[in-house]
Short mmCIF file of C-alpha atoms in Angstrom, two decimals:
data_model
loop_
_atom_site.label_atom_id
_atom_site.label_comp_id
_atom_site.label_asym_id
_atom_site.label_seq_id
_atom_site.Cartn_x
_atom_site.Cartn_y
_atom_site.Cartn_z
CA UNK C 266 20.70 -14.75 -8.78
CA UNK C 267 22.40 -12.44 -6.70
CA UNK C 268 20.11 -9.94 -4.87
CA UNK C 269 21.22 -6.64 -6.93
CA UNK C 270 20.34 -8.47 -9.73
CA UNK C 271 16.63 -9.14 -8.92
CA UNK C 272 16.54 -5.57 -8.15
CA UNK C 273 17.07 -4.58 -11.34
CA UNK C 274 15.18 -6.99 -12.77
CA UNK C 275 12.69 -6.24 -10.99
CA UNK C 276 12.90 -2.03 -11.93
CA UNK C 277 13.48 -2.65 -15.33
CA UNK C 278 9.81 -4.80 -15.98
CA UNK C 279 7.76 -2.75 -13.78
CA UNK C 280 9.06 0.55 -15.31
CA UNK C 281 8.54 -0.89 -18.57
CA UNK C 282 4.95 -2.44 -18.46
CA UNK C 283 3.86 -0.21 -15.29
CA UNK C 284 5.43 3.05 -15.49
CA UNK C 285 2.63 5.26 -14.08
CA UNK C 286 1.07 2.95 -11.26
CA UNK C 287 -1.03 4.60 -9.12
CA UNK C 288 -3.38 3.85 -5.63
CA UNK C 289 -6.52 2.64 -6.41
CA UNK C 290 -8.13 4.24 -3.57
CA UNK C 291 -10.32 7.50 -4.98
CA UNK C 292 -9.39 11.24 -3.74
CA UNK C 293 -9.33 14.48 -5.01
CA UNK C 294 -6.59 15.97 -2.56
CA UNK C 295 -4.53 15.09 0.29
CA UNK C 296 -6.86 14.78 2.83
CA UNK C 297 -9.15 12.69 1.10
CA UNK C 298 -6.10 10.23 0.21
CA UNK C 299 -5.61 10.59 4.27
CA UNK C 300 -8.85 9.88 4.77
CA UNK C 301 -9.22 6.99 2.56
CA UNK C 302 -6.18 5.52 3.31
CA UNK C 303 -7.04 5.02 7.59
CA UNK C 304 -10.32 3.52 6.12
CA UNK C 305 -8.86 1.06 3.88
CA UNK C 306 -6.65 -0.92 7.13
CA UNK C 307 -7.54 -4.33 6.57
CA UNK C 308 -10.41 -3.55 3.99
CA UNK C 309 -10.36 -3.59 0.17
CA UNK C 310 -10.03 -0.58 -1.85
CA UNK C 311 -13.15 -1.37 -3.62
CA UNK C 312 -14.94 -1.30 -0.43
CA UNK C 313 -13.55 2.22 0.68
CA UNK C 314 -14.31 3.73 -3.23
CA UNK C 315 -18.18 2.45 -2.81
CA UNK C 316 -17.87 4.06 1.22
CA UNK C 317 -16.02 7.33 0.90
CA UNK C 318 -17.80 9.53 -1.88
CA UNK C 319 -20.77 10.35 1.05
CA UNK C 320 -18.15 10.75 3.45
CA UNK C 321 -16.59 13.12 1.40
CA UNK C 322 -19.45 15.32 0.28
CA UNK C 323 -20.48 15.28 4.30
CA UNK C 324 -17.00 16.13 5.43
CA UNK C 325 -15.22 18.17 2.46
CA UNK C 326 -12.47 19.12 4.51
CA UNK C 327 -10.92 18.42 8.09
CA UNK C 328 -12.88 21.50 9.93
CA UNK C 329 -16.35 19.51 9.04
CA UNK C 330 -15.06 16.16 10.48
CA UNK C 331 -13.29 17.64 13.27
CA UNK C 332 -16.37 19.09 13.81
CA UNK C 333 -18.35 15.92 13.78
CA UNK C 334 -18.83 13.07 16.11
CA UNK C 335 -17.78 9.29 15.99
CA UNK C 336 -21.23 8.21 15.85
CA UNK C 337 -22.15 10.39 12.87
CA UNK C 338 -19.08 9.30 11.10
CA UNK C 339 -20.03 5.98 11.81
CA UNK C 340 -23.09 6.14 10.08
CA UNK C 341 -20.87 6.32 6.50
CA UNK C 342 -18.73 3.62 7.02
CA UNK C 343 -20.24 1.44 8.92
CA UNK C 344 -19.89 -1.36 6.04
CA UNK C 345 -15.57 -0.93 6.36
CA UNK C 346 -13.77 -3.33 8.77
CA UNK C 347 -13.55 -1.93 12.04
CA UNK C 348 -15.72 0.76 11.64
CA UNK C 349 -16.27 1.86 15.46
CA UNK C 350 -12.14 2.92 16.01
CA UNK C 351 -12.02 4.16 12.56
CA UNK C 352 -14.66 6.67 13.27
CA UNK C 353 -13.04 7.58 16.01
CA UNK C 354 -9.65 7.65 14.28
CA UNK C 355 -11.00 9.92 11.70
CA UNK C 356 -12.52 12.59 14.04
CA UNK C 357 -9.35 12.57 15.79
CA UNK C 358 -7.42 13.08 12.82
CA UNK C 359 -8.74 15.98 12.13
CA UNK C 360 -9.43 17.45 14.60
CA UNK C 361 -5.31 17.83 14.85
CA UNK C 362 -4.91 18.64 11.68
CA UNK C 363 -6.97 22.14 12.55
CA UNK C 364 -5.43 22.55 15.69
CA UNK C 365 -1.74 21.21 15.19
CA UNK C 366 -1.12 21.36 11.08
CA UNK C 367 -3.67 24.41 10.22
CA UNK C 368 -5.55 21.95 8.24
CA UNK C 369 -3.18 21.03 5.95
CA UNK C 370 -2.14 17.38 5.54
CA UNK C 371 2.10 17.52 6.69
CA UNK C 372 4.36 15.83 4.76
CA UNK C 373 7.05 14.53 7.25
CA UNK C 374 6.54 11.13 8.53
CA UNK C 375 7.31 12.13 12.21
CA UNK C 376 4.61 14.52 12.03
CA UNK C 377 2.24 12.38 10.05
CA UNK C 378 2.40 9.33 12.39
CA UNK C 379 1.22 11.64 15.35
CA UNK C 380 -2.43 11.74 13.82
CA UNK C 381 -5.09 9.19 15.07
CA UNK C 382 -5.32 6.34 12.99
CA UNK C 383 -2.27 6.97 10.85
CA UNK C 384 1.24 4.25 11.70
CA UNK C 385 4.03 4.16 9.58
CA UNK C 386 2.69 2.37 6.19
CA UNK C 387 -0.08 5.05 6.25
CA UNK C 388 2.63 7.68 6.87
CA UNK C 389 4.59 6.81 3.88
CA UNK C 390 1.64 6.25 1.61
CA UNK C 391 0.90 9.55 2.34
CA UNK C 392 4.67 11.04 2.06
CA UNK C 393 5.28 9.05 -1.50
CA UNK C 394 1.84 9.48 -3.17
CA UNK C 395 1.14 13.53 -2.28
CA UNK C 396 4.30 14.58 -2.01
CA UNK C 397 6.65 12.50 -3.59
CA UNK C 398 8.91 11.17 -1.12
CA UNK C 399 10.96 8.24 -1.52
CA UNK C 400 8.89 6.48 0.95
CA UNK C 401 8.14 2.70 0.78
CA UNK C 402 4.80 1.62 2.70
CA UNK C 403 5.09 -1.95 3.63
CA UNK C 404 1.41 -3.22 3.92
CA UNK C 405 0.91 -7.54 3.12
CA UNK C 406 0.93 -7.20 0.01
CA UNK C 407 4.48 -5.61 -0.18
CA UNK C 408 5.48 -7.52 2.08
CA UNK C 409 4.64 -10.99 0.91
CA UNK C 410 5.54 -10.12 -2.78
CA UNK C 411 9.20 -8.56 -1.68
CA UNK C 412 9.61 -11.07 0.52
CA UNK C 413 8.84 -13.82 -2.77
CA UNK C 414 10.49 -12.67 -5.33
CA UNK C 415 13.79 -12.30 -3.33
CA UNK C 416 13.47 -8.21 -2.51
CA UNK C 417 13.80 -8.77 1.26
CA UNK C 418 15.74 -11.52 3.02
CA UNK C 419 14.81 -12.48 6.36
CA UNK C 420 12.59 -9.65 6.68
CA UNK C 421 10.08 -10.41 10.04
CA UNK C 422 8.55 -7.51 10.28
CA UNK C 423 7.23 -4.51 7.67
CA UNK C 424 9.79 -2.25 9.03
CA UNK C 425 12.19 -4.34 8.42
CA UNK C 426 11.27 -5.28 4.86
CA UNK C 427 11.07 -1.32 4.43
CA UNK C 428 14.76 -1.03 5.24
CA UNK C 429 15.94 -3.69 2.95
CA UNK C 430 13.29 -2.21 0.31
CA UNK C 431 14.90 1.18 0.59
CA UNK C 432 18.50 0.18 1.00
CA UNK C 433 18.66 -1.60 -2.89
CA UNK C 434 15.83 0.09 -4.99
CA UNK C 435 17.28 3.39 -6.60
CA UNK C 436 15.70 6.25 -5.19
CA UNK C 437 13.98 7.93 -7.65
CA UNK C 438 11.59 4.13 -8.06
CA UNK C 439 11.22 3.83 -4.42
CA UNK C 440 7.38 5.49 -4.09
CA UNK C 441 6.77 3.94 -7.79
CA UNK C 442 7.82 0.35 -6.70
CA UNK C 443 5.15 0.30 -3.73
CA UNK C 444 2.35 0.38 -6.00
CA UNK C 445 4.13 -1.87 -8.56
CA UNK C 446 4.29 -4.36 -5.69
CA UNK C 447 0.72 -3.91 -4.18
CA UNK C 448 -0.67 -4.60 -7.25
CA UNK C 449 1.49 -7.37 -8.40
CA UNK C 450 -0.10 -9.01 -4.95
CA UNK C 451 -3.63 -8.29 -5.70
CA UNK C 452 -3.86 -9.46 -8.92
CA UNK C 453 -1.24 -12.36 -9.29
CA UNK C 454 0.97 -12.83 -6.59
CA UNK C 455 -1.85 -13.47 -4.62
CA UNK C 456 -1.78 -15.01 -0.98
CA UNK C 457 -3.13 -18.60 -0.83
CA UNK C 458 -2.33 -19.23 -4.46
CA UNK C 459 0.37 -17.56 -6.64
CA UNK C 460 -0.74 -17.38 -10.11
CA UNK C 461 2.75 -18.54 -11.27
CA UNK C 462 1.33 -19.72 -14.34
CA UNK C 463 0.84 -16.70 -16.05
CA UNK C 464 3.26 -14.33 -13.71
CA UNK C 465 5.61 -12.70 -16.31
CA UNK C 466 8.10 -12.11 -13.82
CA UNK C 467 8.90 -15.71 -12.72
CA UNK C 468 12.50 -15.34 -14.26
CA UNK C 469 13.80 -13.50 -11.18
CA UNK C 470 11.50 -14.79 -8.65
CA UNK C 471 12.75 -16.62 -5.64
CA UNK C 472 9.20 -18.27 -4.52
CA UNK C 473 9.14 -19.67 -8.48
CA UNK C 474 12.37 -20.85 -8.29
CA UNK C 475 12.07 -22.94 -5.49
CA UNK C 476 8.78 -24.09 -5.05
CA UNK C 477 7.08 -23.87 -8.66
CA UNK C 478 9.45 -23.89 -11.85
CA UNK C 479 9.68 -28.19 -11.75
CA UNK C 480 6.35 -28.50 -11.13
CA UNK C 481 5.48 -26.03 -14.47
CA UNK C 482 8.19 -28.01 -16.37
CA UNK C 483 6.72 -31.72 -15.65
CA UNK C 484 3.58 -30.66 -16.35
CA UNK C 485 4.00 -29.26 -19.85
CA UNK C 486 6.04 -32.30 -20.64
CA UNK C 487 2.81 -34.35 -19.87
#
């Protein structure tokens, strides 16, 4: 199958059976979503929804935790992976975004990525989700799924699967097709062991194809 042709394969089920994906991760505005987002690095979004409503009602905007301390902030998330930097990350986040973006959560990924805490896939998370930029943040997930089902091609590192990502998917699916492909890899595509068995998308997938559709086959013929 030629790559253009998983593509739309690929657009066509996910628009159809997941047209309105969404983050999992609870907010109520941008900086929340900001917020939640440097917290969930390497932690699950379960773990950051059962964390951040505290944090939140402590620090309802960016002047209260810019106006905090690491240590404090530490004390409400001290359960998250990494919790000492991310403290720090936070209070240094917004602190700028008082002093640099008067408190309001930018929208430009050059200006985003200058905040403590926040690299590119948090950048575009934020640009695609708040403000609907056709931004693709490559986190594991992404990038293990894109690079399975034939999306990416030789893609080492999450920039480059971003390129490729954004180069074939239409524009207008780009933000869309991050979440389709997060949660594809949290609930079947998993890491250790694909659920191929009861993937609906194994038609167009390149992992299936090679390593998995023989295997199915001989087995049902059992």
């Amino acid at each position: 199958m030629l790559i253009k042709d998983r593509y739309k394969a690929f657009v066509a089920y996910f628009s159809t059976h997941n047209p309105d994906a969404e983050t999992e991760l609870n907010y109520g505005n941008p900086y929340e979503l900001l917020v939640a987002v440097i917290l969930s690095a390497q932690c699950t979004d379960k773990r950051i929804n059962q964390v951040t409503p505290a944090l939140f009602a402590r620090f309802p905007e960016p002047e209260s935790l810019a106006a905090s301390t690491p240590d404090e902030v530490f004390t409400y998330i001290r359960s998250v992976s990494y919790p000492n930097n991310k403290a720090k990350h936070l209070v240094g986040m917004a602190k700028m975004l008082v002093e640099d973006f008067n408190s309001e959560v930018p929208e430009q990924v050059a200006d985003l990525v200058k905040l403590p805490g926040v690299g590119r896939k948090t950048a575009n998370v934020i640009s695609s989700v708040v403000y609907h930029n056709p931004a693709m943040a490559v986190d594991t997930h992404v990038f293990r799924v894109a690079n399975r089902l034939g999306l990416t091609n030789r893609a080492t590192t999450p920039l480059a699967a971003e390129k490729q990502l954004v180069k074939y998917l239409p524009k207008d699916t780009i933000a869309m097709a991050h979440h389709w492909l997060i949660l594809h890899g949290r609930y079947i595509c998993v890491a250790r062991k694909p659920k191929c068995e009861i993937c609906p998308i194994t038609y167009f997938c390149k992992y299936f194809e090679k390593n998995k559709k023989a295997k199915l086959v001989e087995k049902n013929n059992d």
